[in-house]
Coordinates of C-alpha atoms in Angstrom, one line a residue:
Chain A
D10 CA 16.3 -24.0 12.8
D11 CA 16.8 -27.4 10.7
K12 CA 15.5 -29.2 13.2
L13 CA 12.5 -27.3 13.4
L14 CA 12.1 -27.4 10.1
T15 CA 12.0 -31.3 9.4
E16 CA 10.8 -32.5 12.7
P17 CA 6.8 -31.9 11.3
L18 CA 7.7 -33.6 7.6
R19 CA 8.6 -36.6 9.5
H20 CA 4.9 -37.4 10.8
P21 CA 1.8 -37.7 8.6
D22 CA -0.7 -35.5 11.0
F23 CA 1.5 -33.4 13.2
F24 CA -1.3 -30.8 13.6
S25 CA -3.8 -33.3 14.7
V26 CA -5.6 -32.0 11.4
K27 CA -8.2 -34.4 12.0
E28 CA -9.7 -34.1 14.9
L29 CA -11.1 -30.6 13.9
F30 CA -13.9 -31.8 11.8
T31 CA -16.1 -34.8 12.0
L32 CA -18.5 -36.6 9.0
K33 CA -21.3 -35.2 10.7
D34 CA -20.2 -31.5 11.2
L35 CA -20.0 -31.3 7.5
F36 CA -22.8 -32.6 6.7
D37 CA -25.3 -30.6 9.0
A38 CA -23.2 -27.9 7.7
R39 CA -25.2 -28.6 4.4
V40 CA -21.0 -29.5 2.5
H41 CA -22.6 -32.0 1.0
L42 CA -25.3 -30.3 -1.6
G43 CA -24.3 -29.5 -4.9
H44 CA -26.1 -28.1 -7.9
K45 CA -28.5 -29.5 -10.5
K46 CA -27.5 -32.1 -12.5
G47 CA -27.6 -29.4 -15.6
C48 CA -24.5 -27.7 -13.8
R49 CA -22.1 -30.9 -13.3
H50 CA -19.0 -30.0 -14.5
R51 CA -17.5 -33.0 -16.4
F52 CA -14.4 -33.0 -14.0
M53 CA -16.4 -33.4 -10.8
E54 CA -18.1 -36.4 -11.5
P55 CA -15.6 -38.3 -9.7
Y56 CA -16.2 -36.6 -6.7
I57 CA -20.0 -36.8 -7.4
F58 CA -22.0 -39.2 -5.1
G59 CA -25.2 -39.2 -6.7
C60 CA -27.9 -37.0 -7.9
R61 CA -31.2 -37.1 -6.2
L62 CA -34.0 -35.5 -7.7
D63 CA -31.7 -33.7 -10.5
Q64 CA -29.8 -32.4 -7.5
D65 CA -26.2 -33.8 -7.3
I66 CA -24.8 -35.1 -3.9
I67 CA -21.2 -34.9 -3.3
D68 CA -19.3 -38.0 -1.7
L69 CA -18.6 -36.9 1.7
D70 CA -15.7 -39.3 2.3
Q71 CA -13.7 -38.4 -0.7
T72 CA -14.3 -34.3 0.7
M73 CA -12.8 -35.8 4.3
Q74 CA -9.5 -37.0 3.1
H75 CA -9.3 -34.3 0.9
L76 CA -10.2 -31.6 3.2
Q77 CA -7.7 -33.7 5.6
L78 CA -4.9 -33.3 3.4
A79 CA -5.8 -29.4 2.5
L80 CA -5.8 -28.6 6.0
N81 CA -2.2 -30.4 6.9
F82 CA -1.1 -28.4 4.0
T83 CA -2.2 -25.1 4.9
A84 CA -1.2 -26.0 8.9
H85 CA 2.6 -26.8 7.5
V86 CA 2.9 -23.3 5.4
A87 CA 1.8 -21.3 8.3
Y88 CA 4.1 -23.0 10.1
R89 CA 7.2 -22.2 8.1
G90 CA 5.9 -18.5 8.1
G91 CA 4.5 -18.7 4.7
I92 CA 2.1 -15.6 3.6
I93 CA -1.6 -17.5 2.9
L94 CA -4.2 -15.1 0.6
F95 CA -7.4 -15.8 1.1
V96 CA -9.6 -15.2 -2.3
S97 CA -13.4 -15.4 -2.7
R98 CA -15.5 -13.4 -5.4
K99 CA -18.8 -14.3 -3.5
R100 CA -20.7 -11.1 -2.3
Q101 CA -22.6 -12.3 0.5
F102 CA -19.5 -14.1 2.0
C103 CA -16.5 -11.2 1.1
H104 CA -16.4 -9.6 4.9
L105 CA -16.7 -12.9 6.9
V106 CA -13.8 -14.3 4.6
E107 CA -11.7 -11.1 5.7
S108 CA -12.9 -10.9 9.1
T109 CA -11.3 -14.0 9.0
A110 CA -7.9 -13.3 7.4
R111 CA -7.4 -10.6 9.9
A112 CA -8.2 -12.9 12.8
C113 CA -5.6 -15.0 11.4
G114 CA -3.4 -12.8 10.8
E115 CA -3.1 -13.7 7.1
Y116 CA -4.4 -11.9 4.4
A117 CA -7.5 -11.9 1.8
H118 CA -8.4 -10.6 -1.7
T119 CA -12.0 -10.8 -2.2
R120 CA -12.7 -8.0 -4.7
Y121 CA -12.3 -7.7 -8.4
W122 CA -9.2 -8.8 -9.1
Q123 CA -6.8 -6.8 -11.6
G124 CA -4.7 -8.4 -14.7
G125 CA -1.3 -7.6 -13.7
L126 CA -1.4 -8.9 -10.0
F127 CA 1.1 -11.6 -9.5
T128 CA 2.1 -12.0 -13.0
N129 CA 3.3 -7.8 -13.1
A130 CA 3.9 -7.7 -9.5
R131 CA 7.2 -6.4 -9.7
V132 CA 5.6 -3.1 -11.7
Q133 CA 2.1 -3.3 -9.3
F134 CA 3.6 -3.1 -5.7
G135 CA 7.3 -2.5 -6.2
P136 CA 11.4 -4.6 -7.1
G137 CA 10.8 -6.6 -3.4
V138 CA 7.8 -8.0 -3.2
R139 CA 6.9 -10.8 -1.8
L140 CA 4.1 -13.2 -3.0
P141 CA 1.9 -15.5 -1.5
D142 CA 2.9 -19.0 -0.9
L143 CA -0.4 -20.2 -0.6
L144 CA -4.2 -19.3 -2.1
V145 CA -7.0 -20.6 -0.5
F146 CA -10.2 -20.6 -2.5
L147 CA -13.3 -20.1 -0.7
S148 CA -14.9 -19.8 -3.8
T149 CA -13.4 -20.5 -7.4
L150 CA -15.6 -19.5 -9.1
N151 CA -16.2 -15.4 -10.5
N152 CA -19.4 -13.4 -10.4
V153 CA -19.6 -14.4 -13.8
F154 CA -19.3 -18.3 -12.9
E155 CA -16.2 -18.6 -14.8
P156 CA -13.2 -19.8 -13.3
H157 CA -11.3 -17.3 -11.4
V158 CA -8.6 -15.9 -12.6
A159 CA -6.0 -16.3 -9.4
I160 CA -5.8 -20.1 -10.4
R161 CA -3.9 -19.8 -13.5
D162 CA -2.0 -16.8 -12.8
A163 CA -1.3 -19.1 -9.5
A164 CA -0.3 -21.9 -11.6
K165 CA 1.5 -19.7 -13.9
M166 CA 3.9 -18.3 -10.5
N167 CA 4.4 -21.8 -9.4
I168 CA 2.2 -20.7 -6.2
P169 CA 0.4 -23.8 -4.6
T170 CA -3.7 -24.0 -4.2
V171 CA -6.4 -25.1 -2.3
G172 CA -9.6 -24.5 -3.1
V173 CA -13.3 -25.0 -2.1
V174 CA -14.5 -26.9 -5.8
D175 CA -18.8 -27.0 -6.6
T176 CA -20.1 -29.1 -8.9
N177 CA -20.0 -26.7 -11.6
C178 CA -16.4 -25.7 -11.3
N179 CA -13.3 -27.1 -13.0
P180 CA -10.7 -28.9 -10.0
C181 CA -7.7 -29.3 -12.8
L182 CA -5.8 -27.0 -12.1
I183 CA -6.2 -26.6 -8.2
T184 CA -3.2 -28.5 -6.1
Y185 CA -5.5 -29.6 -3.1
P186 CA -9.2 -29.1 -4.7
I187 CA -11.6 -30.1 -1.8
P188 CA -15.1 -31.3 -3.3
G189 CA -18.2 -29.2 -1.1
N190 CA -20.9 -26.7 -1.2
D191 CA -19.8 -23.4 -1.5
D192 CA -23.0 -21.5 -1.6
S193 CA -24.8 -22.1 1.6
P194 CA -23.7 -19.6 4.7
A195 CA -23.1 -22.7 7.2
A196 CA -20.8 -24.2 4.8
V197 CA -18.5 -21.2 4.4
E198 CA -19.1 -21.0 8.2
L199 CA -17.6 -24.0 8.3
Y200 CA -14.5 -24.1 6.4
C201 CA -13.4 -20.2 7.6
K202 CA -13.7 -21.8 11.4
L203 CA -11.7 -24.7 10.3
F204 CA -9.2 -22.4 8.4
R205 CA -8.8 -20.4 11.1
M206 CA -8.2 -23.0 13.8
T207 CA -5.3 -24.7 12.0
I208 CA -3.5 -22.0 10.7
I209 CA -3.7 -20.5 14.7
R210 CA -2.9 -23.6 15.7
A211 CA 0.0 -23.7 13.3
K212 CA 1.3 -20.2 14.7
D213 CA 1.3 -21.3 18.0
K214 CA 3.0 -24.7 17.6
R215 CA 6.3 -23.3 15.3
R216 CA 6.1 -20.2 18.5
Q217 CA 6.5 -23.2 20.9
S218 CA 9.0 -24.7 19.5
E219 CA 10.8 -21.8 19.1
A220 CA 10.7 -21.1 23.3
I221 CA 11.8 -24.5 23.4
E222 CA 14.8 -23.9 21.1
E223 CA 16.0 -20.6 22.3
L224 CA 16.0 -22.7 26.0
R225 CA 18.3 -25.3 25.3
Chain B
T20 CA 18.1 -13.1 -40.7
L21 CA 21.5 -12.0 -39.5
R22 CA 22.0 -12.5 -35.6
L23 CA 24.3 -10.7 -33.4
I24 CA 26.6 -12.8 -31.9
C25 CA 29.2 -10.1 -30.8
T26 CA 27.3 -7.6 -28.9
T27 CA 27.6 -5.6 -25.6
T28 CA 26.0 -6.4 -22.5
A29 CA 24.2 -3.3 -23.1
V30 CA 22.6 -4.6 -25.5
Q31 CA 21.6 -8.1 -24.3
R32 CA 20.3 -7.2 -21.3
K33 CA 16.6 -7.4 -21.4
S34 CA 14.3 -4.9 -22.2
V35 CA 12.8 -4.3 -18.6
G36 CA 9.5 -2.3 -18.5
A37 CA 9.7 1.0 -16.8
S38 CA 8.9 0.4 -12.6
G39 CA 6.2 2.3 -10.4
P40 CA 7.6 5.4 -8.5
E41 CA 10.8 4.6 -6.3
K42 CA 9.7 3.0 -2.9
Y43 CA 11.6 4.5 0.5
T44 CA 11.7 1.8 3.2
E45 CA 11.7 2.9 7.3
A46 CA 15.1 3.0 8.2
F47 CA 15.9 5.7 5.1
I48 CA 13.7 7.9 6.1
K49 CA 14.4 7.6 9.7
K50 CA 18.4 8.1 8.6
Q51 CA 17.2 10.9 6.4
I52 CA 16.0 12.5 10.2
E53 CA 18.8 12.1 11.6
E54 CA 20.7 13.7 9.4
F55 CA 17.7 16.9 9.0
N56 CA 18.3 17.4 12.5
L57 CA 21.8 17.6 12.8
G58 CA 22.0 19.8 9.4
K59 CA 19.3 22.3 11.4
R60 CA 22.1 22.5 14.6
H61 CA 24.7 23.1 12.0
L62 CA 23.0 25.7 10.3
A63 CA 21.9 27.3 13.3
N64 CA 25.3 27.8 14.6
M65 CA 26.6 29.0 11.6
M66 CA 24.1 31.5 11.5
G67 CA 24.9 32.6 15.2
E68 CA 21.0 31.5 16.4
D69 CA 20.1 29.9 19.2
P70 CA 20.1 25.5 17.7
E71 CA 16.9 24.9 20.2
T72 CA 14.9 27.3 18.9
F73 CA 15.2 27.6 15.6
T74 CA 12.1 27.0 13.3
Q75 CA 11.5 25.9 10.1
E76 CA 10.8 29.9 9.0
D77 CA 14.2 30.8 10.3
I78 CA 15.8 27.6 8.2
D79 CA 14.0 29.1 4.9
R80 CA 15.5 32.1 5.9
A81 CA 19.4 31.1 6.0
I82 CA 19.1 28.8 3.2
A83 CA 18.0 31.5 1.3
Y84 CA 20.8 34.1 2.9
L85 CA 23.5 31.2 2.1
F86 CA 21.9 30.4 -1.0
P87 CA 21.2 33.3 -3.7
S88 CA 19.2 31.8 -6.1
G89 CA 17.5 33.7 -9.0
L90 CA 15.5 31.2 -10.2
F91 CA 11.7 32.1 -10.7
D92 CA 10.0 29.1 -9.7
K93 CA 10.1 29.3 -5.8
Q94 CA 10.3 24.9 -6.1
A95 CA 13.2 24.7 -7.9
R96 CA 15.2 27.1 -5.4
P97 CA 17.6 25.3 -2.6
M98 CA 15.4 24.2 0.2
M99 CA 15.7 22.2 3.2
K100 CA 12.6 20.8 4.8
H101 CA 11.2 17.8 7.2
P102 CA 11.8 14.2 5.5
T103 CA 8.2 13.6 6.1
E104 CA 6.8 16.7 3.9
V105 CA 9.9 15.4 1.0
F106 CA 9.2 12.2 0.4
P107 CA 5.1 11.0 0.1
E108 CA 3.6 8.8 2.6
Q109 CA 2.4 6.7 -0.1
R110 CA 6.1 6.0 -1.5
K111 CA 6.7 4.2 1.7
I112 CA 7.7 0.3 1.0
Q113 CA 4.5 -1.6 2.9
W114 CA 6.2 -4.8 3.7
G115 CA 8.5 -5.8 6.8
E116 CA 12.3 -7.2 6.5
D117 CA 10.9 -11.0 6.2
G118 CA 8.8 -9.7 3.1
R119 CA 5.3 -10.3 4.9
P120 CA 3.7 -6.9 4.2
F121 CA 1.7 -4.5 7.0
H122 CA -2.0 -4.3 5.7
F123 CA -4.2 -7.4 5.5
L124 CA -5.6 -6.6 2.3
F125 CA -2.3 -5.5 0.5
Y126 CA -2.7 -7.7 -2.4
T127 CA -5.5 -6.2 -3.3
G128 CA -3.9 -3.5 -4.9
K129 CA -6.1 -0.2 -3.3
Q130 CA -5.6 -1.6 0.4
S131 CA -6.6 1.8 2.3
Y132 CA -10.5 1.9 -0.1
Y133 CA -11.1 -1.8 0.3
A134 CA -10.0 -1.3 4.4
L135 CA -12.9 1.6 4.1
M136 CA -15.0 0.1 2.5
H137 CA -14.9 -3.2 4.9
E138 CA -15.3 -1.0 7.9
T139 CA -18.1 0.5 6.8
Y140 CA -19.8 -2.4 6.2
E141 CA -18.9 -3.8 9.5
K142 CA -20.9 -0.7 11.2
F143 CA -24.0 -1.4 9.0
L144 CA -23.9 -4.7 10.1
N145 CA -23.0 -3.7 13.8
V146 CA -26.5 -1.4 13.3
Q147 CA -28.3 -4.1 11.7
K148 CA -27.7 -6.9 14.5
H149 CA -28.8 -3.3 17.0
Q150 CA -31.9 -3.3 15.1
D151 CA -32.3 -6.4 15.2
Q152 CA -32.3 -6.9 18.8
L153 CA -34.6 -4.0 19.5
V154 CA -37.7 -5.2 17.1
P155 CA -39.0 -7.8 19.6
E156 CA -39.6 -5.1 22.5
D157 CA -41.5 -2.8 20.2
V158 CA -39.3 -0.1 21.0
P159 CA -40.8 3.2 18.1
L160 CA -37.9 2.9 15.6
Q161 CA -36.6 7.0 17.0
K162 CA -35.9 8.7 13.5
E163 CA -34.3 12.4 14.1
K164 CA -33.7 13.5 10.3
R165 CA -29.9 13.9 10.0
N166 CA -29.7 17.9 9.0
L167 CA -29.5 16.6 5.2
A168 CA -29.6 19.9 3.9
G169 CA -26.6 21.1 5.7
S170 CA -23.9 18.6 5.2
R171 CA -22.5 16.8 2.1
W172 CA -20.5 14.3 1.7
L173 CA -16.5 14.4 1.0
T174 CA -15.8 15.3 -2.4
K175 CA -13.6 12.4 -4.6
I176 CA -10.8 14.5 -4.4
E177 CA -11.4 14.9 -0.6
L178 CA -11.6 11.3 -0.1
E179 CA -8.2 10.5 -2.2
E180 CA -6.4 13.3 0.1
M181 CA -7.3 11.1 3.3
L182 CA -6.7 7.4 1.5
L183 CA -3.2 8.7 -0.1
E184 CA -4.5 6.1 -3.0
K185 CA -6.0 7.0 -6.6
L186 CA -10.0 6.4 -6.5
S187 CA -11.9 5.9 -9.7
D188 CA -15.2 7.3 -10.1
N189 CA -17.0 3.6 -9.8
D190 CA -15.3 3.0 -6.4
Y191 CA -16.1 6.8 -4.8
S192 CA -19.7 6.5 -6.1
R193 CA -19.8 3.0 -4.6
F194 CA -18.5 4.0 -0.8
I195 CA -20.9 6.9 -0.9
Q196 CA -24.1 4.6 -1.9
L197 CA -22.6 2.6 1.6
L198 CA -22.4 5.5 3.3
Q199 CA -26.0 6.7 2.3
K200 CA -27.8 3.0 2.7
L201 CA -26.1 3.1 6.2
V202 CA -27.4 6.6 6.6
A203 CA -30.9 5.5 6.1
L204 CA -31.2 2.9 8.3
P205 CA -33.3 4.1 11.3
C206 CA -30.6 2.9 14.1
A207 CA -27.8 4.3 12.5
D208 CA -27.2 7.2 15.4
I209 CA -24.9 4.7 16.9
E210 CA -22.1 6.0 14.2
E211 CA -23.1 8.6 14.5
N212 CA -19.3 9.2 15.2
Y213 CA -18.4 7.2 12.2
I214 CA -20.5 8.8 9.9
Q215 CA -19.6 12.2 10.7
K216 CA -16.4 12.3 9.8
F217 CA -17.0 11.2 6.1
S218 CA -19.5 14.8 6.0
K219 CA -18.7 18.3 5.9
E220 CA -21.1 21.1 6.8
V221 CA -22.1 23.6 4.0
P222 CA -22.2 26.9 4.9
V223 CA -26.1 27.7 4.9
Q224 CA -25.8 31.4 3.6
L225 CA -27.6 31.5 0.9
Q226 CA -25.7 34.7 -0.2
K227 CA -27.1 36.2 3.0
V228 CA -26.4 39.9 1.9
V229 CA -26.5 42.3 4.8
I230 CA -29.2 44.7 5.0
E231 CA -28.5 48.3 6.2
P232 CA -31.0 50.1 8.5
L233 CA -32.6 53.3 7.6
Q234 CA -31.0 56.6 8.1
Y235 CA -32.7 59.8 9.6
D236 CA -31.6 63.5 8.4
E237 CA -32.2 66.7 10.7
Q238 CA -35.6 66.8 9.8
G239 CA -36.7 63.4 10.8
V240 CA -37.6 62.0 7.1
A241 CA -35.8 58.3 6.9
F242 CA -33.8 57.8 3.8
S243 CA -31.0 55.1 2.8
T244 CA -28.2 55.0 0.2
G245 CA -27.4 52.3 -2.8
E246 CA -24.3 52.2 -5.4
G247 CA -25.4 50.3 -9.0
K248 CA -23.3 49.7 -11.9
R249 CA -24.2 48.8 -15.3
K250 CA -21.6 48.5 -18.5
T251 CA -19.0 51.4 -17.5
A252 CA -22.0 53.7 -15.7
R253 CA -21.3 54.0 -11.8
A254 CA -24.2 55.2 -9.7
T255 CA -25.2 56.2 -6.2
A256 CA -28.9 56.9 -5.4
V257 CA -30.2 58.6 -1.9
V258 CA -34.0 57.0 -1.6
Y259 CA -36.1 59.9 0.9
D260 CA -38.7 58.7 2.8
N261 CA -42.8 60.7 2.1
G262 CA -42.1 62.0 -0.8
T263 CA -44.3 62.8 -3.8
G264 CA -42.2 60.6 -6.7
K265 CA -39.8 63.6 -7.9
I266 CA -36.9 61.9 -8.6
T267 CA -33.6 64.1 -9.4
V268 CA -30.4 63.3 -11.6
N269 CA -26.8 64.8 -11.4
G270 CA -29.3 68.3 -10.3
T271 CA -31.3 68.2 -12.9
D272 CA -35.2 66.5 -13.6
I273 CA -35.5 63.1 -14.9
L274 CA -37.4 64.5 -17.6
H275 CA -34.6 66.4 -18.8
Y276 CA -31.9 64.7 -18.5
F277 CA -33.5 61.3 -20.1
P278 CA -35.9 62.3 -23.0
V279 CA -36.5 59.1 -23.8
L280 CA -39.5 56.8 -22.6
Q281 CA -37.4 53.8 -21.9
D282 CA -35.3 54.9 -19.6
R283 CA -37.4 56.9 -17.3
E284 CA -39.3 53.2 -17.5
Q285 CA -36.3 52.0 -16.1
L286 CA -35.7 53.8 -13.4
L287 CA -39.5 53.8 -12.3
F288 CA -39.5 50.1 -11.9
P289 CA -38.6 49.2 -8.7
F290 CA -41.0 51.9 -7.2
Q291 CA -44.2 50.1 -9.3
F292 CA -42.8 46.8 -8.8
L293 CA -43.2 47.2 -5.1
G294 CA -45.9 49.5 -5.5
R295 CA -44.2 53.1 -3.9
I296 CA -44.6 55.0 -6.9
G297 CA -45.5 58.7 -5.2
K298 CA -44.0 57.5 -2.1
H299 CA -40.5 58.0 -2.1
D300 CA -38.1 60.9 -3.4
M301 CA -35.2 60.3 -5.1
V302 CA -31.6 62.4 -5.6
C303 CA -29.0 60.6 -7.9
T304 CA -25.5 61.0 -9.0
V305 CA -24.4 59.1 -12.4
S306 CA -21.4 59.1 -14.4
G307 CA -19.7 57.0 -17.4
G308 CA -21.2 54.9 -19.9
G309 CA -24.1 56.1 -22.4
R310 CA -27.8 56.5 -21.8
S311 CA -29.1 53.5 -21.3
A312 CA -26.0 52.1 -18.9
Q313 CA -26.7 54.9 -16.7
A314 CA -29.9 54.4 -16.8
G315 CA -29.9 50.6 -16.0
A316 CA -26.8 51.6 -13.8
I317 CA -29.6 54.3 -11.3
R318 CA -32.2 51.4 -10.9
L319 CA -29.8 48.9 -9.6
A320 CA -28.8 51.5 -7.3
S321 CA -32.7 52.7 -6.0
A322 CA -33.4 49.1 -5.9
K323 CA -30.5 48.3 -3.3
A324 CA -31.4 51.9 -1.5
L325 CA -35.5 50.2 -1.2
R326 CA -34.3 47.0 0.6
S327 CA -34.0 49.0 3.7
F328 CA -37.7 50.7 3.5
V329 CA -39.4 46.9 2.7
T330 CA -39.9 43.4 4.6
E331 CA -37.0 40.8 4.2
K332 CA -40.3 38.2 1.6
E333 CA -40.1 41.6 -1.0
V334 CA -36.7 41.6 -1.1
E335 CA -36.7 38.0 -2.0
F336 CA -39.2 39.3 -4.4
M337 CA -37.3 41.7 -6.2
R338 CA -34.1 39.4 -6.3
Q339 CA -36.1 37.0 -8.1
A340 CA -37.5 39.8 -10.4
G341 CA -33.7 40.3 -11.3
L342 CA -34.0 43.9 -9.6
L343 CA -31.2 43.4 -7.1
T344 CA -28.2 41.5 -9.5
V345 CA -25.8 43.4 -11.8
D346 CA -25.7 43.1 -15.2
P347 CA -22.3 41.0 -15.9
R348 CA -22.3 42.0 -19.8
V349 CA -20.2 44.7 -20.8
K350 CA -19.1 45.0 -24.4
E351 CA -16.7 42.2 -25.8
R352 CA -13.2 42.7 -27.4
K353 CA -12.4 42.5 -31.0
K354 CA -10.2 39.0 -32.1
P355 CA -7.6 39.1 -33.9
G356 CA -8.2 37.8 -37.6
Q357 CA -11.9 38.7 -37.1
E358 CA -13.6 41.9 -38.1
G359 CA -15.4 42.5 -34.7
P360 CA -16.2 40.3 -31.6
R361 CA -17.9 37.5 -33.7
R362 CA -18.0 39.1 -37.4
K363 CA -15.5 37.5 -39.0
F364 CA -14.2 38.5 -42.5
T365 CA -16.1 38.1 -46.0
W366 CA -15.0 34.8 -47.0
K367 CA -14.3 34.5 -51.2
K368 CA -14.5 32.0 -52.8
R369 CA -11.1 32.8 -54.9

């Protein structure tokens, strides 16, 4: 049992996450497109490649690195049987995100966030609740273009976060930010596909390793 | 400020907020069901009956016999019911042994409601996709209008019962709007099964009162009876066909019984409305009430009797004219602290 948990941690890319996407895939899905210059957030300046005709372009090399780290982390969390909660407050992609979560066997929250969900969980749900072990944000802003409350709550409850940050978002409190477009349908579908594939891969590997251990 | 150092453990415990209702595990409920079945068999043995065919009514009777209680509230008396009735469904714990919740929308708080919205939206997308496939073939959009008048959507309370969750008015209206959008699409017939789960038939009776057929007496003259009331007066009227417009009340002519013109006008009003003043004879009996009340009662009785002589359209006209409705006004009671039903005692400044 101990070997099952320590074995993946020895390799830098145990789940071969790098094969899932290429730079061209990201470009075709229009992940590099950001918002206009006026919407730029100060802390996103390191991740921006440049500005063309007032529209910010995100540096896809940095996005590749961040995406690889984030997917690797989600795979490890899924391998160890952690609860993953997908959060997005974009009305267009609410259905897509919920279906992705259902397909992975994980959880989603694309609706109005009630105040004490994490901080008051014991009262709202019951005494023995288990909170999510990872939060995945497909869009860090809520409908009023302010940072989603879940980022701050996850930081309060020591829950790691993975999030797609656009040029108008604040990447401060997110553990594994992924600078990229969060408004185009193509980009969001690509993210959903990548997360779904990593989680399913990680769970399959876990079942295989358990089966091998049992056979011995 | 003084700080208490030597205190009891009770005081040192931090004040915990009130937790929600108690939750029950699956294993706990299973154990309760086993105990219930065992107890049922013991009870059957005690009463000397067959344990196999011991129904819930027998259990109730046995408990009432063995534990007689004089308490008024039936819910407070000792009862033995199946655990699924005792422990409400929503109070079960929603996660497994490893802590993972069963439902994928558990962390939203209102899982059943949002699951319903998700499913309905999925049906909506399905219908749109189907429509998009049909468009290039130029199929004329089949639009059979659903019987909107005969059906209604579920009320908020019924939806709450279905989902076992509390809803807010906003949530409910959002759901109904989504359903209406779904129904408005041309190809919504595909998801007819799903939509019917949320619509109910409204009995289109619209107070269809049965109109009695005409009866014939010995000479072959058609007649019909009607009953009416007003305040405390009760009247029965028998209206005969092929008459001369003679009206008899309690054995006397109306001119002698009702000296006042207003009462006679009330009696004649139904006939005047239908234009049949000289065509019918009437014999009525009336008791109770005063002069106006008796007139009103006979008017209602004669209108009800005339329904059998007249077409349905004219019956509808009579109903709209107010001839067929019972007048609900009665004398209002006097309240304590006041001189009459509404009049207060004279207010004196000092």
